[in-house]
Every structure is written in structure tokens, then in C-alpha cells.
Tab-separated table of C-alpha atoms in Angstrom:
chain	number	residue	atom	x	y	z
A	1	MET	CA	43.036	-61.013	37.563
A	2	ARG	CA	39.646	-60.041	37.652
A	3	HIS	CA	38.648	-56.944	35.776
A	4	GLY	CA	41.410	-57.419	33.316
A	5	ALA	CA	39.954	-55.846	30.287
A	6	LEU	CA	38.939	-52.873	32.394
A	7	VAL	CA	42.185	-52.076	34.014
A	8	TYR	CA	43.942	-52.301	30.573
A	9	LEU	CA	41.488	-49.929	29.130
A	10	GLY	CA	41.903	-47.531	31.710
A	11	ALA	CA	45.762	-47.462	31.704
A	12	PHE	CA	45.217	-47.176	28.066
A	13	PHE	CA	43.278	-44.014	28.169
A	14	ALA	CA	45.115	-42.564	31.050
A	15	LEU	CA	48.379	-42.879	28.924
A	16	ALA	CA	46.402	-41.690	25.871
A	17	LEU	CA	45.217	-38.658	27.423
A	18	SER	CA	48.628	-37.359	28.577
A	19	TRP	CA	50.114	-38.348	25.133
A	20	THR	CA	47.470	-35.969	23.725
A	21	GLY	CA	48.258	-33.173	26.032
A	22	PHE	CA	51.971	-33.264	26.099
A	23	VAL	CA	52.787	-34.410	22.454
A	24	LEU	CA	49.670	-34.368	20.020
A	25	THR	CA	48.533	-31.162	20.939
A	26	PRO	CA	51.837	-29.189	21.010
A	27	GLN	CA	52.501	-30.832	17.898
A	28	MET	CA	49.550	-29.412	16.156
A	29	GLN	CA	50.131	-25.916	17.583
A	30	VAL	CA	53.698	-25.550	16.879
A	31	GLY	CA	54.863	-28.551	14.717
A	32	GLN	CA	54.145	-27.171	11.398
A	33	MET	CA	55.674	-23.480	12.399
A	34	VAL	CA	57.546	-21.444	9.644
A	35	ALA	CA	59.645	-18.537	9.642
A	36	THR	CA	57.226	-15.422	10.687
A	37	ASN	CA	57.471	-11.776	10.051
A	38	THR	CA	58.504	-9.029	12.408
A	39	VAL	CA	55.796	-6.688	13.699
A	40	PRO	CA	55.459	-3.792	12.309
A	41	ALA	CA	58.561	-3.893	10.021
A	42	GLY	CA	57.697	-7.000	8.084
A	43	ALA	CA	61.101	-8.405	8.194
A	44	ARG	CA	61.567	-12.069	8.333
A	45	TYR	CA	62.245	-13.798	11.244
A	46	PRO	CA	64.228	-15.992	12.501
A	47	VAL	CA	66.887	-15.916	9.969
A	48	ALA	CA	69.070	-18.983	9.293
A	49	ARG	CA	72.410	-19.189	11.345
A	50	PRO	CA	75.417	-18.783	8.932
A	51	GLY	CA	77.034	-22.256	8.724
A	52	LEU	CA	79.813	-21.543	11.280
A	53	ALA	CA	77.186	-20.510	13.798
A	54	GLN	CA	75.197	-23.879	13.057
A	55	GLN	CA	78.444	-25.592	14.001
A	56	GLY	CA	78.827	-23.737	17.047
A	57	LEU	CA	75.514	-24.895	18.427
A	58	GLN	CA	77.089	-28.441	18.483
A	59	VAL	CA	80.232	-27.038	20.121
A	60	TYR	CA	77.843	-25.324	22.745
A	61	ARG	CA	76.053	-28.473	23.082
A	62	ALA	CA	79.269	-30.780	23.292
A	63	ASN	CA	80.746	-28.190	26.079
A	64	GLY	CA	77.467	-28.500	28.104
A	65	CYS	CA	76.903	-24.804	28.290
A	66	ALA	CA	73.263	-25.384	28.700
A	67	TYR	CA	74.072	-26.947	31.983
A	68	CYS	CA	74.362	-23.472	33.351
A	69	HIS	CA	73.060	-21.092	30.951
A	70	SER	CA	69.333	-20.859	30.013
A	71	GLN	CA	67.861	-19.514	26.714
A	72	GLN	CA	64.598	-18.660	27.621
A	73	VAL	CA	63.542	-15.264	29.048
A	74	TRP	CA	60.401	-14.852	31.029
A	75	GLN	CA	58.001	-11.987	30.811
A	76	GLN	CA	55.782	-10.961	33.910
A	77	GLY	CA	53.544	-8.588	31.973
A	78	THR	CA	53.299	-5.744	29.416
A	79	VAL	CA	52.853	-2.285	30.010
A	80	PHE	CA	52.014	0.869	28.052
A	81	ASP	CA	54.238	3.933	28.082
A	82	VAL	CA	54.016	7.500	26.434
A	83	MET	CA	57.569	8.460	25.064
A	84	LEU	CA	57.937	12.008	24.266
A	85	THR	CA	60.410	12.298	21.244
A	86	ASP	CA	60.221	15.776	20.237
A	87	GLY	CA	59.388	19.023	21.752
A	88	GLY	CA	58.198	20.841	18.496
A	89	THR	CA	58.214	24.441	18.175
A	90	ASN	CA	55.146	25.502	20.079
A	91	GLN	CA	56.557	25.330	23.693
A	92	PRO	CA	53.669	26.745	25.784
A	93	GLY	CA	51.063	24.621	23.880
A	94	VAL	CA	53.212	21.511	24.484
A	95	VAL	CA	53.762	22.444	28.253
A	96	ALA	CA	49.746	23.017	28.548
A	97	ALA	CA	49.351	19.808	26.916
A	98	LEU	CA	52.157	18.240	29.189
A	99	GLN	CA	50.185	19.590	32.340
A	100	ALA	CA	46.751	18.236	30.932
A	101	VAL	CA	48.407	14.585	30.861
A	102	MET	CA	50.277	15.157	34.052
A	103	PRO	CA	48.105	17.000	36.171
A	104	ARG	CA	50.562	17.324	39.228
A	105	LEU	CA	53.553	18.636	36.799
A	106	SER	CA	54.444	22.225	37.489
A	107	ARG	CA	55.583	24.681	34.693
A	108	PRO	CA	59.196	24.472	35.531
A	109	GLU	CA	59.072	20.644	35.667
A	110	ALA	CA	57.377	20.535	32.354
A	111	LEU	CA	60.211	22.846	30.855
A	112	GLN	CA	62.689	20.452	32.563
A	113	LEU	CA	61.171	17.571	30.817
A	114	LEU	CA	61.545	19.214	27.450
A	115	GLU	CA	65.240	19.013	27.793
A	116	GLY	CA	66.995	15.549	26.452
A	117	LEU	CA	64.171	14.134	24.648
A	118	PRO	CA	63.325	11.165	24.098
A	119	LYS	CA	62.034	10.917	27.550
A	120	PRO	CA	58.887	8.756	29.144
A	121	VAL	CA	55.954	10.842	30.209
A	122	LEU	CA	53.601	8.221	31.466
A	123	ARG	CA	54.356	4.680	32.493
A	124	GLY	CA	52.392	1.862	32.924
A	125	VAL	CA	49.085	3.231	31.919
A	126	SER	CA	45.948	1.542	29.996
A	127	ARG	CA	45.948	1.782	26.352
A	128	GLU	CA	43.221	4.312	26.462
A	129	GLU	CA	45.065	6.715	28.740
A	130	ALA	CA	48.093	6.354	26.656
A	131	GLU	CA	46.624	6.950	23.464
A	132	SER	CA	44.913	10.179	24.326
A	133	ALA	CA	47.811	11.176	25.639
A	134	VAL	CA	49.668	10.735	22.433
A	135	LYS	CA	46.613	12.421	20.836
A	136	LYS	CA	47.060	15.559	23.295
A	137	LEU	CA	50.825	15.833	22.859
A	138	THR	CA	50.457	15.529	18.832
A	139	THR	CA	47.833	17.996	18.716
A	140	SER	CA	50.017	20.570	20.626
A	141	GLY	CA	52.851	20.148	17.757
A	142	ALA	CA	55.252	17.733	19.879
A	143	LYS	CA	55.757	14.289	18.803
A	144	ALA	CA	54.915	11.683	21.122
A	145	THR	CA	54.670	7.813	20.667
A	146	LEU	CA	52.588	4.918	22.266
A	147	TRP	CA	55.330	2.533	23.805
A	148	ILE	CA	54.638	-0.985	24.393
A	149	GLU	CA	57.268	-2.212	27.007
A	150	ALA	CA	57.528	-5.803	28.032
A	151	VAL	CA	58.632	-6.105	31.842
A	152	GLY	CA	59.549	-8.653	34.426
A	153	PRO	CA	62.582	-9.685	36.418
A	154	ASP	CA	64.455	-11.180	33.513
A	155	LEU	CA	64.036	-8.091	31.390
A	156	ALA	CA	65.032	-5.843	34.178
A	157	ARG	CA	68.137	-7.692	34.383
A	158	GLY	CA	68.807	-6.749	30.775
A	159	TRP	CA	68.477	-10.236	29.374
A	160	GLY	CA	66.338	-9.353	26.251
A	161	LYS	CA	63.321	-6.914	25.430
A	162	ARG	CA	60.377	-9.809	25.322
A	163	ARG	CA	59.637	-13.195	26.200
A	164	SER	CA	61.027	-16.130	24.167
A	165	VAL	CA	58.663	-17.597	22.036
A	166	PRO	CA	58.886	-21.008	19.697
A	167	GLU	CA	60.058	-18.769	16.751
A	168	ASP	CA	63.204	-17.981	18.475
A	169	PHE	CA	64.199	-21.809	18.406
A	170	LEU	CA	62.973	-22.686	14.856
A	171	TYR	CA	66.284	-23.667	13.322
A	172	ASP	CA	67.875	-24.750	16.687
A	173	TYR	CA	68.558	-28.464	16.803
A	174	PRO	CA	68.519	-29.739	19.279
A	175	VAL	CA	67.109	-26.597	21.372
A	176	LEU	CA	69.070	-26.116	24.332
A	177	LEU	CA	66.516	-24.188	26.414
A	178	GLY	CA	68.906	-24.955	29.688
A	179	ALA	CA	67.098	-25.152	33.019
A	180	GLN	CA	69.661	-23.780	35.480
A	181	ARG	CA	71.100	-20.211	35.288
A	182	VAL	CA	74.617	-20.266	37.084
A	183	GLY	CA	75.394	-17.715	34.454
A	184	PRO	CA	73.321	-15.162	32.779
A	185	ASP	CA	70.787	-16.003	30.008
A	186	LEU	CA	71.710	-15.996	26.761
A	187	ALA	CA	68.726	-15.678	24.583
A	188	ASP	CA	69.879	-12.418	22.727
A	189	VAL	CA	73.670	-12.253	24.018
A	190	GLY	CA	74.523	-11.338	20.575
A	191	VAL	CA	72.571	-8.181	20.813
A	192	ARG	CA	74.254	-7.376	24.263
A	193	GLN	CA	77.676	-8.392	23.111
A	194	PRO	CA	78.145	-8.452	19.234
A	195	ASP	CA	81.960	-8.520	19.442
A	196	VAL	CA	83.478	-11.773	18.519
A	197	GLY	CA	86.906	-11.002	19.924
A	198	TRP	CA	85.195	-10.307	23.341
A	199	HIS	CA	83.571	-13.760	23.452
A	200	LEU	CA	86.893	-15.607	22.465
A	201	ARG	CA	88.749	-13.945	25.384
A	202	HIS	CA	85.935	-14.660	27.360
A	203	LEU	CA	85.865	-18.285	26.473
A	204	TYR	CA	89.568	-18.507	27.146
A	205	ALA	CA	89.813	-16.778	30.457
A	206	PRO	CA	86.258	-15.432	31.630
A	207	ALA	CA	88.061	-13.474	34.501
A	208	SER	CA	90.265	-11.628	31.892
A	209	VAL	CA	87.163	-9.753	30.671
A	210	VAL	CA	84.413	-10.312	33.804
A	211	THR	CA	85.876	-9.639	36.875
A	212	GLY	CA	84.752	-12.158	39.939
A	213	SER	CA	83.372	-14.686	36.976
A	214	VAL	CA	82.815	-18.075	38.170
A	215	MET	CA	82.450	-19.735	35.038
A	216	PRO	CA	85.429	-21.988	33.974
A	217	GLY	CA	87.812	-21.346	30.849
A	218	TYR	CA	87.505	-23.195	28.003
A	219	PRO	CA	91.335	-23.296	26.911
A	220	TYR	CA	91.586	-26.412	25.178
A	221	LEU	CA	89.512	-24.650	22.418
A	222	PHE	CA	92.514	-22.426	21.755
A	223	GLU	CA	95.922	-23.189	20.850
A	224	LYS	CA	98.918	-21.563	22.741
A	225	ARG	CA	102.087	-21.210	20.099
A	226	ARG	CA	105.198	-19.674	19.478
A	227	VAL	CA	105.111	-16.587	17.314
A	228	VAL	CA	105.934	-17.010	14.053
A	229	GLY	CA	106.711	-13.681	11.850
A	230	ALA	CA	104.076	-11.428	12.496
A	231	GLY	CA	101.892	-13.768	14.723
A	232	SER	CA	98.597	-14.725	13.543
A	233	ALA	CA	95.767	-12.363	12.772
A	234	ASP	CA	93.630	-14.328	14.930
A	235	ALA	CA	95.491	-14.165	17.999
A	236	LEU	CA	93.750	-13.024	21.095
A	237	ALA	CA	94.501	-9.618	22.524
A	238	LEU	CA	94.946	-10.640	26.201
A	239	SER	CA	96.666	-8.519	28.849
A	240	GLY	CA	97.890	-8.986	32.135
A	241	ASP	CA	97.904	-12.153	34.204
A	242	HIS	CA	96.129	-13.767	31.168
A	243	ALA	CA	98.712	-12.851	28.518
A	244	PRO	CA	100.934	-15.866	27.486
A	245	GLU	CA	104.541	-15.423	27.996
A	246	VAL	CA	106.354	-13.144	25.415
A	247	GLY	CA	107.212	-14.921	21.990
A	248	TYR	CA	103.938	-16.797	22.545
A	249	GLU	CA	100.227	-16.153	21.505
A	250	VAL	CA	96.955	-17.779	21.721
A	251	VAL	CA	94.856	-18.540	18.689
A	252	PRO	CA	91.064	-19.982	18.684
A	253	LYS	CA	90.679	-23.611	17.326
A	254	PRO	CA	87.653	-23.893	14.575
A	255	GLU	CA	85.506	-25.063	17.394
A	256	ALA	CA	86.110	-21.828	19.524
A	257	LYS	CA	85.298	-19.517	16.376
A	258	ALA	CA	82.421	-21.759	15.779
A	259	LEU	CA	81.158	-21.116	19.388
A	260	ALA	CA	81.650	-17.491	19.320
A	261	ALA	CA	79.919	-17.335	15.759
A	262	TYR	CA	77.092	-19.169	17.397
A	263	LEU	CA	76.889	-17.035	20.660
A	264	VAL	CA	76.959	-13.860	18.294
A	265	SER	CA	73.900	-14.972	16.416
A	266	LEU	CA	71.842	-15.510	19.553
A	267	ARG	CA	69.619	-12.341	19.001
A	268	ALA	CA	66.041	-13.062	19.998
A	269	ASP	CA	65.191	-9.290	20.057
A	270	ALA	CA	62.639	-9.038	17.210
A	271	PRO	CA	59.096	-7.812	17.840
A	272	LEU	CA	56.661	-10.187	16.784
A	273	PHE	CA	53.086	-10.849	16.733
A	274	THR	CA	53.295	-13.162	19.538
A	275	ALA	CA	55.655	-11.132	21.701
A	276	PRO	CA	55.185	-7.318	20.855
A	277	PHE	CA	57.064	-4.290	22.060
A	278	SER	CA	57.777	-1.203	20.799
A	279	VAL	CA	61.452	-0.475	19.055
A	280	GLY	CA	62.351	3.024	18.474
A	281	ALA	CA	64.018	6.068	19.538
A	282	SER	CA	67.263	5.560	21.431
A	283	GLY	CA	67.286	6.411	25.239
A	284	GLY	CA	63.854	4.272	25.627
A	285	PRO	CA	62.850	2.638	28.621
A	286	ALA	CA	63.830	-0.552	27.273
A	287	ALA	CA	67.387	-2.172	28.291
A	288	PRO	CA	70.365	-0.584	27.156
A	289	ALA	CA	71.759	-1.940	23.512
A	290	THR	CA	74.779	-3.313	24.955
A	291	ASN	CA	75.433	-4.646	28.722
A	292	ALA	CA	76.926	-8.262	28.063
A	293	ALA	CA	79.625	-7.555	30.373
A	294	PRO	CA	77.345	-8.055	33.559
A	295	THR	CA	79.255	-5.717	35.837
A	296	ALA	CA	76.203	-4.149	37.681
A	297	GLY	CA	74.230	-6.218	40.199
A	298	GLY	CA	76.898	-8.880	40.813
A	299	GLY	CA	76.005	-10.915	37.937
A	300	VAL	CA	78.077	-13.586	36.831
A	301	PRO	CA	78.976	-14.498	33.044
B	1	MET	CA	49.659	-50.447	60.860
B	2	SER	CA	52.731	-52.056	60.771
B	3	VAL	CA	52.357	-53.093	64.286
B	4	GLU	CA	49.262	-54.879	63.166
B	5	MET	CA	51.044	-56.350	60.169
B	6	ARG	CA	53.643	-58.030	62.481
B	7	ARG	CA	50.806	-59.886	64.420
B	8	PRO	CA	50.200	-63.348	63.534
B	9	ALA	CA	47.414	-63.781	61.137
B	10	GLN	CA	44.287	-64.216	62.517
B	11	PRO	CA	42.290	-67.415	61.142
B	12	ALA	CA	38.901	-65.677	61.013
B	13	THR	CA	39.843	-63.088	58.498
B	14	GLU	CA	42.436	-65.042	56.678
B	15	GLY	CA	42.210	-64.502	53.018
B	16	ARG	CA	38.886	-62.349	53.233
B	17	GLU	CA	39.146	-58.721	52.884
B	18	GLU	CA	36.993	-56.548	55.432
B	19	PRO	CA	33.779	-55.349	53.509
B	20	THR	CA	33.721	-51.681	52.494
B	21	PRO	CA	31.351	-49.859	54.526
B	22	GLN	CA	28.532	-48.504	52.779
B	23	GLY	CA	28.388	-44.587	52.255
B	24	ALA	CA	31.977	-44.146	52.944
B	25	VAL	CA	32.735	-41.347	50.738
B	26	PRO	CA	31.184	-38.098	52.480
B	27	MET	CA	29.175	-35.586	50.730
B	28	TRP	CA	31.511	-32.858	51.488
B	29	LEU	CA	34.313	-34.205	49.623
B	30	PHE	CA	31.948	-34.247	46.345
B	31	ILE	CA	30.983	-30.853	47.043
B	32	LEU	CA	34.739	-29.798	47.435
B	33	LEU	CA	35.517	-31.447	44.291
B	34	PHE	CA	32.747	-29.984	42.088
B	35	VAL	CA	33.909	-26.577	43.417
B	36	ALA	CA	37.524	-27.131	42.689
B	37	LEU	CA	36.386	-28.422	39.123
B	38	PHE	CA	34.191	-25.191	38.729
B	39	TRP	CA	37.290	-23.037	39.707
B	40	GLY	CA	39.503	-24.956	37.476
B	41	MET	CA	37.240	-24.411	34.681
B	42	ASN	CA	36.910	-20.784	34.893
B	43	TYR	CA	40.622	-20.313	35.562
B	44	PHE	CA	41.279	-22.125	32.246
B	45	ASP	CA	38.508	-19.913	30.295
B	46	ARG	CA	40.195	-16.812	31.895
B	47	HIS	CA	43.961	-17.553	31.391
B	48	GLY	CA	44.192	-20.676	28.862
B	49	ALA	CA	43.179	-18.669	25.499
B	50	TRP	CA	41.565	-21.890	24.512
B	51	PHE	CA	44.418	-23.701	23.223
B	52	ASN	CA	45.127	-21.049	20.740
B	53	GLY	CA	48.935	-21.549	19.667
B	54	ARG	CA	49.856	-18.149	19.305
B	55	VAL	CA	48.849	-16.678	22.633
B	56	TYR	CA	51.496	-17.058	25.670
B	57	ALA	CA	51.511	-15.843	28.815
B	58	PRO	CA	51.629	-12.952	30.338
B	59	TYR	CA	48.550	-12.709	27.454
B	60	ARG	CA	45.601	-14.478	28.400
B	61	SER	CA	43.394	-14.334	25.097
B	62	LEU	CA	43.823	-13.272	21.157
B	63	ALA	CA	41.899	-10.103	21.958
B	64	GLU	CA	44.374	-8.949	24.699
B	65	LEU	CA	47.409	-9.883	22.396
B	66	GLN	CA	46.006	-7.860	19.644
B	67	MET	CA	45.277	-4.859	21.952
B	68	HIS	CA	49.159	-4.784	22.568
B	69	GLN	CA	50.331	-4.794	18.953
B	70	PRO	CA	52.197	-1.683	18.320
B	71	PRO	CA	50.005	0.997	16.404
B	72	THR	CA	50.506	1.544	12.969
B	73	GLY	CA	51.848	5.031	12.236
B	74	GLY	CA	48.668	7.242	10.939
B	75	ILE	CA	47.941	10.427	10.408
B	76	ASN	CA	46.637	12.672	13.251
B	77	LEU	CA	43.747	14.772	12.272
B	78	GLU	CA	43.536	16.507	15.376
B	79	ARG	CA	47.215	17.947	14.845
B	80	GLY	CA	45.885	18.763	11.195
B	81	ARG	CA	42.983	20.728	12.605
B	82	ALA	CA	45.094	22.860	15.013
B	83	VAL	CA	47.678	23.797	12.082
B	84	TYR	CA	44.862	24.670	9.869
B	85	GLU	CA	43.369	26.804	12.387
B	86	SER	CA	46.481	28.870	13.146
B	87	VAL	CA	47.912	29.037	9.260
B	88	CYS	CA	45.023	28.375	6.983
B	89	ALA	CA	41.722	29.362	8.331
B	90	LEU	CA	42.457	33.275	8.500
B	91	CYS	CA	41.753	33.113	4.588
B	92	HIS	CA	40.026	29.960	3.713
B	93	GLY	CA	37.823	30.205	7.086
B	94	VAL	CA	37.394	27.914	9.999
B	95	ASP	CA	34.664	26.048	7.889
B	96	GLY	CA	36.632	25.812	4.840
B	97	LYS	CA	34.288	27.759	2.507
B	98	GLY	CA	36.644	30.502	1.891
B	99	LYS	CA	36.346	34.139	1.847
B	100	PRO	CA	35.244	36.349	-1.122
B	101	GLY	CA	38.165	38.233	-2.220
B	102	GLN	CA	40.584	36.470	-0.009
B	103	ALA	CA	40.584	32.855	-0.694
B	104	PRO	CA	38.532	30.246	-2.710
B	105	PRO	CA	36.715	27.435	-0.753
B	106	LEU	CA	38.364	24.112	0.003
B	107	ALA	CA	35.314	22.305	0.908
B	108	GLY	CA	34.093	20.141	-2.315
B	109	ALA	CA	36.977	21.700	-4.008
B	110	GLU	CA	38.448	19.358	-6.769
B	111	TRP	CA	42.110	21.124	-6.216
B	112	VAL	CA	41.719	19.651	-2.666
B	113	LEU	CA	40.436	16.144	-3.472
B	114	GLY	CA	42.305	15.543	-6.604
B	115	PRO	CA	45.916	14.339	-7.182
B	116	VAL	CA	47.984	14.383	-3.909
B	117	ASN	CA	51.037	15.460	-5.955
B	118	ARG	CA	49.061	18.570	-7.247
B	119	LEU	CA	47.487	19.644	-3.854
B	120	VAL	CA	51.068	19.273	-2.087
B	121	ARG	CA	52.506	21.662	-4.504
B	122	ILE	CA	50.074	24.383	-3.461
B	123	PRO	CA	51.142	25.210	0.172
B	124	LEU	CA	54.986	24.478	-0.524
B	125	ALA	CA	55.378	27.163	-3.280
B	126	GLY	CA	52.252	29.091	-3.414
B	127	LEU	CA	49.710	29.760	-6.288
B	128	THR	CA	49.019	32.797	-8.502
B	129	GLY	CA	46.805	33.690	-11.316
B	130	PRO	CA	43.387	32.675	-12.668
B	131	ILE	CA	41.709	29.462	-11.373
B	132	GLU	CA	38.388	27.884	-11.138
B	133	VAL	CA	37.071	26.323	-7.990
B	134	ASN	CA	33.666	24.691	-7.432
B	135	GLY	CA	32.540	26.469	-10.902
B	136	GLN	CA	33.628	29.912	-9.910
B	137	GLN	CA	36.492	32.272	-11.198
B	138	TRP	CA	38.954	33.300	-8.897
B	139	ASN	CA	42.336	35.207	-9.490
B	140	LEU	CA	44.398	35.985	-6.338
B	141	ALA	CA	47.985	34.931	-5.105
B	142	MET	CA	48.592	32.607	-2.172
B	143	PRO	CA	52.129	32.767	-0.538
B	144	ALA	CA	53.857	29.463	0.388
B	145	MET	CA	52.382	29.049	3.553
B	146	GLY	CA	53.033	25.391	4.038
B	147	ALA	CA	56.713	25.934	3.130
B	148	ALA	CA	57.883	26.233	6.523
B	149	LEU	CA	55.563	23.422	8.131
B	150	SER	CA	57.518	19.895	8.561
B	151	ASP	CA	56.697	16.950	6.577
B	152	GLU	CA	54.327	15.808	9.246
B	153	ASP	CA	52.240	18.737	9.830
B	154	LEU	CA	51.950	19.569	6.386
B	155	ALA	CA	50.685	15.937	5.784
B	156	ALA	CA	48.409	16.346	8.761
B	157	VAL	CA	46.934	19.759	7.700
B	158	LEU	CA	46.324	18.392	4.127
B	159	SER	CA	44.868	15.267	5.549
B	160	TYR	CA	42.394	17.147	7.526
B	161	MET	CA	41.537	19.240	4.418
B	162	ARG	CA	40.455	16.040	2.662
B	163	THR	CA	38.578	14.332	5.281
B	164	SER	CA	36.419	17.526	6.685
B	165	TRP	CA	33.609	19.856	5.657
B	166	GLY	CA	32.063	17.041	3.932
B	167	ASN	CA	35.469	15.976	2.132
B	168	LYS	CA	35.774	12.278	1.448
B	169	GLY	CA	39.519	12.332	0.294
B	170	THR	CA	42.288	9.775	1.152
B	171	GLU	CA	44.831	10.785	3.996
B	172	VAL	CA	48.058	12.416	2.982
B	173	THR	CA	51.443	10.957	3.971
B	174	ALA	CA	54.391	12.518	5.428
B	175	GLU	CA	56.156	10.535	2.834
B	176	GLN	CA	54.506	12.009	-0.233
B	177	VAL	CA	55.058	15.538	1.243
B	178	GLY	CA	58.475	14.709	1.301
B	179	ALA	CA	58.843	13.469	-2.029
B	180	VAL	CA	57.198	16.638	-3.644
B	181	ARG	CA	59.303	18.857	-1.501
B	182	LYS	CA	62.217	17.139	-2.880
B	183	GLU	CA	60.976	17.366	-6.523
B	184	ILE	CA	60.339	20.914	-6.588
B	185	GLY	CA	63.468	21.468	-4.750
B	186	ASN	CA	63.914	25.523	-3.376
B	187	ARG	CA	61.336	26.739	-6.107
B	188	THR	CA	60.278	30.016	-4.651
B	189	GLN	CA	58.022	30.950	-8.037
B	190	PRO	CA	54.326	30.402	-7.298
B	191	PHE	CA	52.553	27.818	-9.362
B	192	THR	CA	49.754	28.662	-11.993
B	193	ALA	CA	46.498	26.673	-12.232
B	194	ALA	CA	47.608	25.523	-16.083
B	195	GLU	CA	50.833	24.441	-14.486
B	196	LEU	CA	49.214	22.391	-11.942
B	197	LEU	CA	47.062	20.636	-14.173
B	198	THR	CA	49.936	19.262	-15.847
B	199	VAL	CA	50.680	17.434	-12.677
B	200	GLN	CA	49.176	14.007	-11.875
């Protein structure tokens, strides 16, 4: 072979370059990652899972949950909103300030806006506009806050409040990002549905809690047995077609309990420096707190 | 191609490659590649954040990410001015210089710039009796003007006093006001200067 050394060197550098880009650089960037702090509260994030939930990760892996569920939320952009949280006592002044902030707002509309706070006053404006509006409103005696909101199709579905960042997976081994979304994203399913009992019923018979679910049941994680005495405290509260025959009860095996504990521990909802958003007053524009049962929008579990 | 390859090999070209014609790479391809490279470098510069491990899409640089951090709660001095001018300025003056026979000055006053716990007590319960302000003796009575204000508003107005008219004091937080309010309870008796001096 002619130019053997040249071919060898060319191949070597081509491979070395991709190794540098795909292995070495990410390792330098996030390989030494440690727990970080939330912004602005300063709490530790992430918190290591309890042991049962840590075992649940292996059950999640063993049952192939990651083939249909992702754990990565995509964010399209970030917008600034102005949230009016309290009208204060100086109503004429606040109405005047509202009209200064929203020039096309009539007086009755402004008075209507002051009912049932907190409400967004401006949405999707620049930081300067939002800050000056907040200043005008607080000067008049109302309470307004600058609201930073992450937006995107995933977030509009209620799958979280921000994008996923490497910190979310710090204590996951292996990291089960998932690539397909036959079911909804589970990055913050523990926030949407914190009820362990719901998760157990859902794992046993998905259609018992979500109508029209395409998820298969995992009855082998449960034991159907004859009720002895007062019955087990762990027995699932099933009803209708999904309930066992009279005299029988469905009790979760340790694997099912671990998996449910793991699902509840998935709470990627902390505001971080790398993925900032505003946490605050209830009724904000962000996703509602509990929406795990994907009833609206034809979602499947 | 495939048709040609199925033909019997011609002896004349067997074992030899056709010589590559010189100047086969056209100039427009080079220009196109350079334009693409230039565009790519520009795109990377604008969106790549220069390999910063803390910056992810949709943010394009560390500066943009910092711009999106939630604001740290601060005192709104504009609100402080509005409250001052509606509640305090009638006696103490818009310029904080006070009015003879009505109220002592606030500009440069050691009572305003002194300990926060001392200052917060004055609007919360009032002040009466002889007091020396800026080297001048006063003997008036101030009602509890700030008792009806919220912690935030009182903190804002006191912060405004401590940072206006040449005053260079620190800001007062709503938590400090709340703490003093809790400490004095529902006291209605105005403070005296001597009593305030025991507070640090």
C-alpha cells in the first residue's frame, strides 16, 4: 500500500477529533458535576433518592419504561411576564399605573383586572419593559413581580416548568433519557402526580385511572391473593371492571413499590442557574401543579 | 457505469488509471465552501456560547443566561418616595429639611442614619419630648404615622429617607420592620429620645 503512514495518520486524527468532541469535551464540561443550588432559594439540588426509589430506577430500567417514556423536556424559549399579585389600597393610582403600562386598557377593564389576583399584566415582553412596568405598578402601591417563564411545546403540555439539564440526572445510573414518547414525558411526574397509590393502580391497570390509555398493565408486579382477616394495608383501591373478585385483593410486590417510589421521586422542577424560571404566587401562568392524569388534549399515559 | 463495467476489459487501459485532468475542481466550489465555513463560524459564535458548560439552548451566551435570572427582591425606592410625599412630607418637607415648629430635619439626621431598630420604632409608635437633631433642640410630638403602613411600604419609605437628600445609609428591609413591629407589640405610648437611645 502506498502512503500507508499518511492513511494511518489521517484515520487516527479523524477518530481522535470525534473522540475529543463527543467524549473528552463533554467529560471536561459536566464530568465533574456536583450538586448545585437552586436560584434564588439556595436549596441543594438534586437531592439523592431514597433507597427504595433508587431500587425503583432498576425496575424502571428492567421493564423497559424508557422505550415509551422520555425524561427530557425541551424548551423553546424564555419570556418575561409582569404578574400583578396584589392591588394594594390606592385603587385610582393602580388603575392609572395599569393604563400607563397597558395603553389600550379601559378603566372598567382595569378595575376588572384587579379582581381575582394574581394575574399576568404583560406577557412575553423584554426585560426592560417588564422591569419598568413592575416599577410603575409598585410605585402606585400595588404589588407586581417580574416573572420569568420557560415556554415551548413540552412545557405547554404541562410536562415541567423548564428544560432538563444535566443536574437532573446527577444521581441516575444509568441515565434513562428515553428517545420515544409513546407516553408522556416523566421528568417531573412526581410533581404532577405525587400520589403513590395512583401510580400503583396505574401500573396494575392503566385504564383504571386513565381512560383510553394505551399503556400495558404490569400485573406481574402485583400479587392477587385471598383476603385474610382484615386484609392487607397495601391492597389497591380498585373499582369496577379492574377490581378483583370478592374475597380477593391486589397487593403490590416490592418491585412495584420501588417503581412507584421512583416515579414519585422524579421531580425536575427546581429553578437553577442553568435553567431559570420564576417560582411564586399560585395561579401563575406556569403549568398547574397537578396534571398527571393526562385527560385533556388526548394524551396517553 | 454498470453497463461499461460489464464490457470486456480493453487491453489498452488494463492496469492503468485514467490520468486526472488538471484543474478539475472548479473555483466556484472553493468559494461556496469558504462562504459555508464563514457562515458556520458566525453561527457558532452567535449560538455556541463558546463551549461554556453552563449554557444550554435556548440561551446563546452566558450574558443572556444571566439576563434571565430572577430578580433578587429589593427595596423599591420609587415606592418609598411616593409614600414619603403622601405621608411624611407635610411636616418633614419634600426636601427632608424639616419645618420650624412642625418637624425636625431628616437630611443628615443621626436618628435617620443610626441603628435601624431605633429608626423603625419612631413611625411605628410615635415620638414625643425633647430631642436633639443636627445639634438643634426640638420639643414636639409625632403621632404613630407609620403604624398603618405595611412592612414593605414602611421599609421602602425608611430606605428612601436613608438614601436621599445626601443621606448615605443602608436600606431597611421589610423583615427588619416586621421584627420591630413584633417586638413592640401593640404599644401606643410614643417613644422618648432617652428611651430610643437605649435601643441599638
